[in-house]
Coordinates of C-alpha atoms in Angstrom, one line a residue:
Chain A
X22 CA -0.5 13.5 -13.1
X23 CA 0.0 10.0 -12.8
X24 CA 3.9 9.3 -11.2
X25 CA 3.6 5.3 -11.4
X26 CA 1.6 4.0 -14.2
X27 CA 0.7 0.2 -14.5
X28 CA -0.5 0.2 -18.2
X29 CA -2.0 -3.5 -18.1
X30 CA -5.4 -3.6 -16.1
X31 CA -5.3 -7.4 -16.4
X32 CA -3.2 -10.0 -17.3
X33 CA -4.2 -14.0 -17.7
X34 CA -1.3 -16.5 -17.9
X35 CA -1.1 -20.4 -17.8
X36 CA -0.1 -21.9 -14.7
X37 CA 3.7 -23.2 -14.2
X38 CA 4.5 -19.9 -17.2
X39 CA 6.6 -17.1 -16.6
X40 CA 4.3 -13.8 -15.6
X41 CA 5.4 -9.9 -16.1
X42 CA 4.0 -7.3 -14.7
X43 CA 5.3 -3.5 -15.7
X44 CA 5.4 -0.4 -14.5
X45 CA 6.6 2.8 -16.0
X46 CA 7.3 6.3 -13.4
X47 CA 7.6 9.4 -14.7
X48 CA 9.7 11.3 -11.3
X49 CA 13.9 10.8 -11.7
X50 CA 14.0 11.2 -8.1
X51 CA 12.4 8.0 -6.9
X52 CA 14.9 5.7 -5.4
X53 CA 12.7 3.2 -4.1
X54 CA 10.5 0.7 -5.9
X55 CA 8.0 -1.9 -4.5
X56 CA 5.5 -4.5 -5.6
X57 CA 2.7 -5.3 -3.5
X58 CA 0.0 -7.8 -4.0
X59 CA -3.2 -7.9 -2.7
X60 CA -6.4 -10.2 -2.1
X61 CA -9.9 -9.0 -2.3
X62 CA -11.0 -8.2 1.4
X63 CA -7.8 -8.3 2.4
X64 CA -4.8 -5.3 3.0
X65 CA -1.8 -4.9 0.3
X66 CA 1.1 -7.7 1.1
X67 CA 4.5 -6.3 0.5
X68 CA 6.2 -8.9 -2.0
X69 CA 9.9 -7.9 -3.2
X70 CA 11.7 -4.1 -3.6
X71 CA 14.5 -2.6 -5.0
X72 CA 16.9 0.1 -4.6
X73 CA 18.2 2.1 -7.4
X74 CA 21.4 1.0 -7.4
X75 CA 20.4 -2.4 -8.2
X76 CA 18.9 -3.1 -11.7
X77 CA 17.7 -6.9 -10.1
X78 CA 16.4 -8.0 -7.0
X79 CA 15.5 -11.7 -6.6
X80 CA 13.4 -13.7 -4.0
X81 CA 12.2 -16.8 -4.8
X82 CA 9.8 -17.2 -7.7
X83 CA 10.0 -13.5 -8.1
X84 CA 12.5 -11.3 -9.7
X85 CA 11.9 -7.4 -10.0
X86 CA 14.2 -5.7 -12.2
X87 CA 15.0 -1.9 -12.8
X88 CA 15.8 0.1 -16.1
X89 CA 16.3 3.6 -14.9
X90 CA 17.2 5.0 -18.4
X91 CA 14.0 4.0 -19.4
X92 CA 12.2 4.2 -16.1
X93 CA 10.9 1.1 -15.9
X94 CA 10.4 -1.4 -13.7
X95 CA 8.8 -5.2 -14.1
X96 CA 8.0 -8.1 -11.9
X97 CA 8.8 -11.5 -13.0
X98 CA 7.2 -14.4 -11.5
X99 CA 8.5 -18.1 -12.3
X100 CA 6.5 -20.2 -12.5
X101 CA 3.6 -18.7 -12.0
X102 CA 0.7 -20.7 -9.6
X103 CA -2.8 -20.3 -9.2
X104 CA -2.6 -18.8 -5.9
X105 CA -0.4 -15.8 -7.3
X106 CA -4.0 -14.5 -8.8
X107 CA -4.5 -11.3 -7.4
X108 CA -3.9 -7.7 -8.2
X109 CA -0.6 -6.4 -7.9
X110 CA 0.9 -2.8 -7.3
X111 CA 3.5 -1.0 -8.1
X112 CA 4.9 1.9 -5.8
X113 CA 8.0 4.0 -5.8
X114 CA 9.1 6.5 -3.1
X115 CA 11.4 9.6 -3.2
X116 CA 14.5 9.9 -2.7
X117 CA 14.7 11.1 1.1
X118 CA 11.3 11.4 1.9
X119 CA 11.2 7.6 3.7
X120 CA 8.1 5.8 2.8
X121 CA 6.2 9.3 3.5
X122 CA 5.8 9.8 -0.1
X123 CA 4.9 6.4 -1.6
X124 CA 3.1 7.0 -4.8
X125 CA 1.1 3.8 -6.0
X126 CA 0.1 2.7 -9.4
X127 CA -3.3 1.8 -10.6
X128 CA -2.3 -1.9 -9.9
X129 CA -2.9 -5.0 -12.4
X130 CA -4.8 -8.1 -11.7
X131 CA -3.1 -11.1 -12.5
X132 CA -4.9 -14.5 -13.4
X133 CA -3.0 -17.6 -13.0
X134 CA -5.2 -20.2 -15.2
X135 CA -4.7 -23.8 -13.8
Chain B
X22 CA 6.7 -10.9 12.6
X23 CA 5.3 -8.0 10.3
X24 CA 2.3 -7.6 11.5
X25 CA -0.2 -4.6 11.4
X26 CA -3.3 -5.9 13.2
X27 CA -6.4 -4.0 13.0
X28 CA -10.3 -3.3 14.0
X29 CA -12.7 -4.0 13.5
X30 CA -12.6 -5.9 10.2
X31 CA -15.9 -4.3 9.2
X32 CA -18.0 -1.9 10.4
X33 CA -21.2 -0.5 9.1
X34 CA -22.4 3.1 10.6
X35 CA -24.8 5.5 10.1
X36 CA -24.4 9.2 9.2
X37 CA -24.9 9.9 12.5
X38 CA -22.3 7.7 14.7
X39 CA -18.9 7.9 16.0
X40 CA -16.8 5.4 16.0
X41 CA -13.3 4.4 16.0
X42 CA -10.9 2.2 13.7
X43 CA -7.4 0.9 15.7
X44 CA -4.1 -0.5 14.6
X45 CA -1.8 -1.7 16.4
X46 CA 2.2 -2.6 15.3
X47 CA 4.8 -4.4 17.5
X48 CA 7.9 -3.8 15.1
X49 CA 9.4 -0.9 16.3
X50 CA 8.5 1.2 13.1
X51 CA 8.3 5.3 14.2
X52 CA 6.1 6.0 11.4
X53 CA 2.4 5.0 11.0
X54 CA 0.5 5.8 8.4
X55 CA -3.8 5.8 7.6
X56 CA -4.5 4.9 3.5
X57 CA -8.6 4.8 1.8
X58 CA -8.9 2.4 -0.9
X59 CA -11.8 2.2 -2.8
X60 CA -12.2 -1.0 -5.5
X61 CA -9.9 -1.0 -8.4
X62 CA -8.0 2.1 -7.4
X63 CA -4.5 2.1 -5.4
X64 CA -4.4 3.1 -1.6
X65 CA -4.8 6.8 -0.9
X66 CA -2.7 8.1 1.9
X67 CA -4.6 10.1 4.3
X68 CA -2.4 10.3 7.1
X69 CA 1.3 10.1 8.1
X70 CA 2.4 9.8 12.0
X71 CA 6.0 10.0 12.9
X72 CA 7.4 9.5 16.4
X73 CA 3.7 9.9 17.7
X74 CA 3.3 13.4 15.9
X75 CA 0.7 14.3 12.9
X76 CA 3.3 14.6 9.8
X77 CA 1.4 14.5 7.4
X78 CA -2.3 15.5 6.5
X79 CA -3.3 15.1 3.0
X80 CA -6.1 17.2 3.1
X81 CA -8.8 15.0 4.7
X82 CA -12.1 16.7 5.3
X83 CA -12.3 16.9 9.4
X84 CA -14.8 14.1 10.3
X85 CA -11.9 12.1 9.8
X86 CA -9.5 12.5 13.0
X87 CA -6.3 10.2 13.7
X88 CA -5.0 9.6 17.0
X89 CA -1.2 8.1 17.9
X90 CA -1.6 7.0 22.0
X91 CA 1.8 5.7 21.6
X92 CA 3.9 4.3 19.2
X93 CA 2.7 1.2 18.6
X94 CA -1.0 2.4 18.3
X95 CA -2.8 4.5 15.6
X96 CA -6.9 5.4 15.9
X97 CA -9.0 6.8 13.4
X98 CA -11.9 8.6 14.5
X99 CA -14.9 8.7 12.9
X100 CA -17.8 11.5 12.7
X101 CA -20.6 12.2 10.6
X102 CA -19.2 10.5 7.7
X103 CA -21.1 10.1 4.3
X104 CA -21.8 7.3 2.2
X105 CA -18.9 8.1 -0.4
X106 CA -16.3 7.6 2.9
X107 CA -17.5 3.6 2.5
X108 CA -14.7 2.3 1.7
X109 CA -10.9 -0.2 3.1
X110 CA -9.2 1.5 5.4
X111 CA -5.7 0.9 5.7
X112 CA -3.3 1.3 8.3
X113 CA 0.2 0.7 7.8
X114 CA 3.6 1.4 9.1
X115 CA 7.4 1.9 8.2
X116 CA 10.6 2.5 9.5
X117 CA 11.4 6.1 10.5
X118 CA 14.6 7.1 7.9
X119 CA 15.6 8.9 4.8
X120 CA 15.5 6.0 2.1
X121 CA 14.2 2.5 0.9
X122 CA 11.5 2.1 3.8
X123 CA 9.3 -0.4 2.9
X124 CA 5.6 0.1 4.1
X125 CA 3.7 -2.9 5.4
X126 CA 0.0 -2.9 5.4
X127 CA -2.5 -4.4 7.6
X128 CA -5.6 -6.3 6.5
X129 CA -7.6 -3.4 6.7
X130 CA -11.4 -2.5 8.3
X131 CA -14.0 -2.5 5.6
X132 CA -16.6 0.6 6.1
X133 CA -20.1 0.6 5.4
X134 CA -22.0 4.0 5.6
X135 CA -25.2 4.0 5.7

């Protein structure tokens, strides 16, 4: 049973566009939610997160935002570069379990097209 | 600095061998935690140390044994592993506490079995 689904394996964009990435969850009690993204050969890098009492959370060229209704999260990233090709994931953690319970998605890979 | 530093960075073994994967944190963080991630597939948590004490086990076969010297160190000790165990090992680590933790990653130690 997947908790944190990333429905887009892949997804190619034009450099200097806007990129989203989505993720759906499934469990009402996350309260946590964070994109990662990750190099080949190299460890997942923690990009942006967000509580659930925030529906946005902004850093930069990245924006996450967070429709619990429809439990849904996405990552915008504006503009997008070349060097933002890589896979990212999606996690969410319960509510009052710390980071113990993390659940991951799948992940998506992202191609930034120069 | 949010650093997880480990080793090696590969290591091949044979079936046979013991050997040893280390991490090492300097921010303070209570929890440590030891993720497998194989390609295209999200990091699967294997273990979860908290204040230097085994917290969580999920169910790894026994040639796979952690280790927390202190708490800035976490080992993973390996026995008699088989050649489906190739795969990234991740360490990673967190703040100890109920909510929003986010888990930083280190690069990983890519394993060969041969």
């Amino acid at each position: 049973d997947q908790q944190v689904k990333q429905n887009s394996p892949s997804l190619s964009v034009q450099e200097g566009r806007i990129s989203i990435l989505n993720c759906d969850y499934t469990n009402s009690m996350f309260d946590y939610f964070l994109w990662y993204k990750k190099y080949p050969a190299e460890g997942p890098t923690f990009l942006i997160s967000i509580s659930s009492i925030k529906d946005k959370n902004e850093d930069g060229r990245f924006t996450v935002f967070l429709n619990k209704s429809a439990k849904h999260l996405s990552l915008h990233i504006v503009p997008s570069q070349p060097g933002d090709s890589a896979v990212y994931f999606c996690a969410a953690s319960p509510r009052n379990t710390g980071g113990f319970k993390t659940i991951f998605g799948a992940g998506t890979r992202l191609f930034v097209k120069a | 600095d949010t650093e997880v530093t480990q080793t090696p960075k590969h290591l091949v073994m044979g079936m046979t061998n013991k050997k040893s994967l280390k991490c090492e944190q300097h921010m303070g963080h209570r929890a440590m935690y030891w993720y497998k991630q194989k390609a295209k597939k999200p990091p699967e948590l294997m273990f979860v140390y908290s204040y230097e004490k085994l917290s969580i086990n999920e169910s790894v076969p026994s040639r796979f044994s952690p280790e927390c010297p202190n708490s800035s160190l976490l080992n993973l000790h390996l026995h008699a592993l088989q050649p489906e165990d190739s795969a990234l090992y991740l360490c990673a680590s967190s703040p100890w506490g109920a909510s929003g933790n986010t888990i930083y990653f280190g690069e990983g130690s890519w394993l060969t079995v041969v």
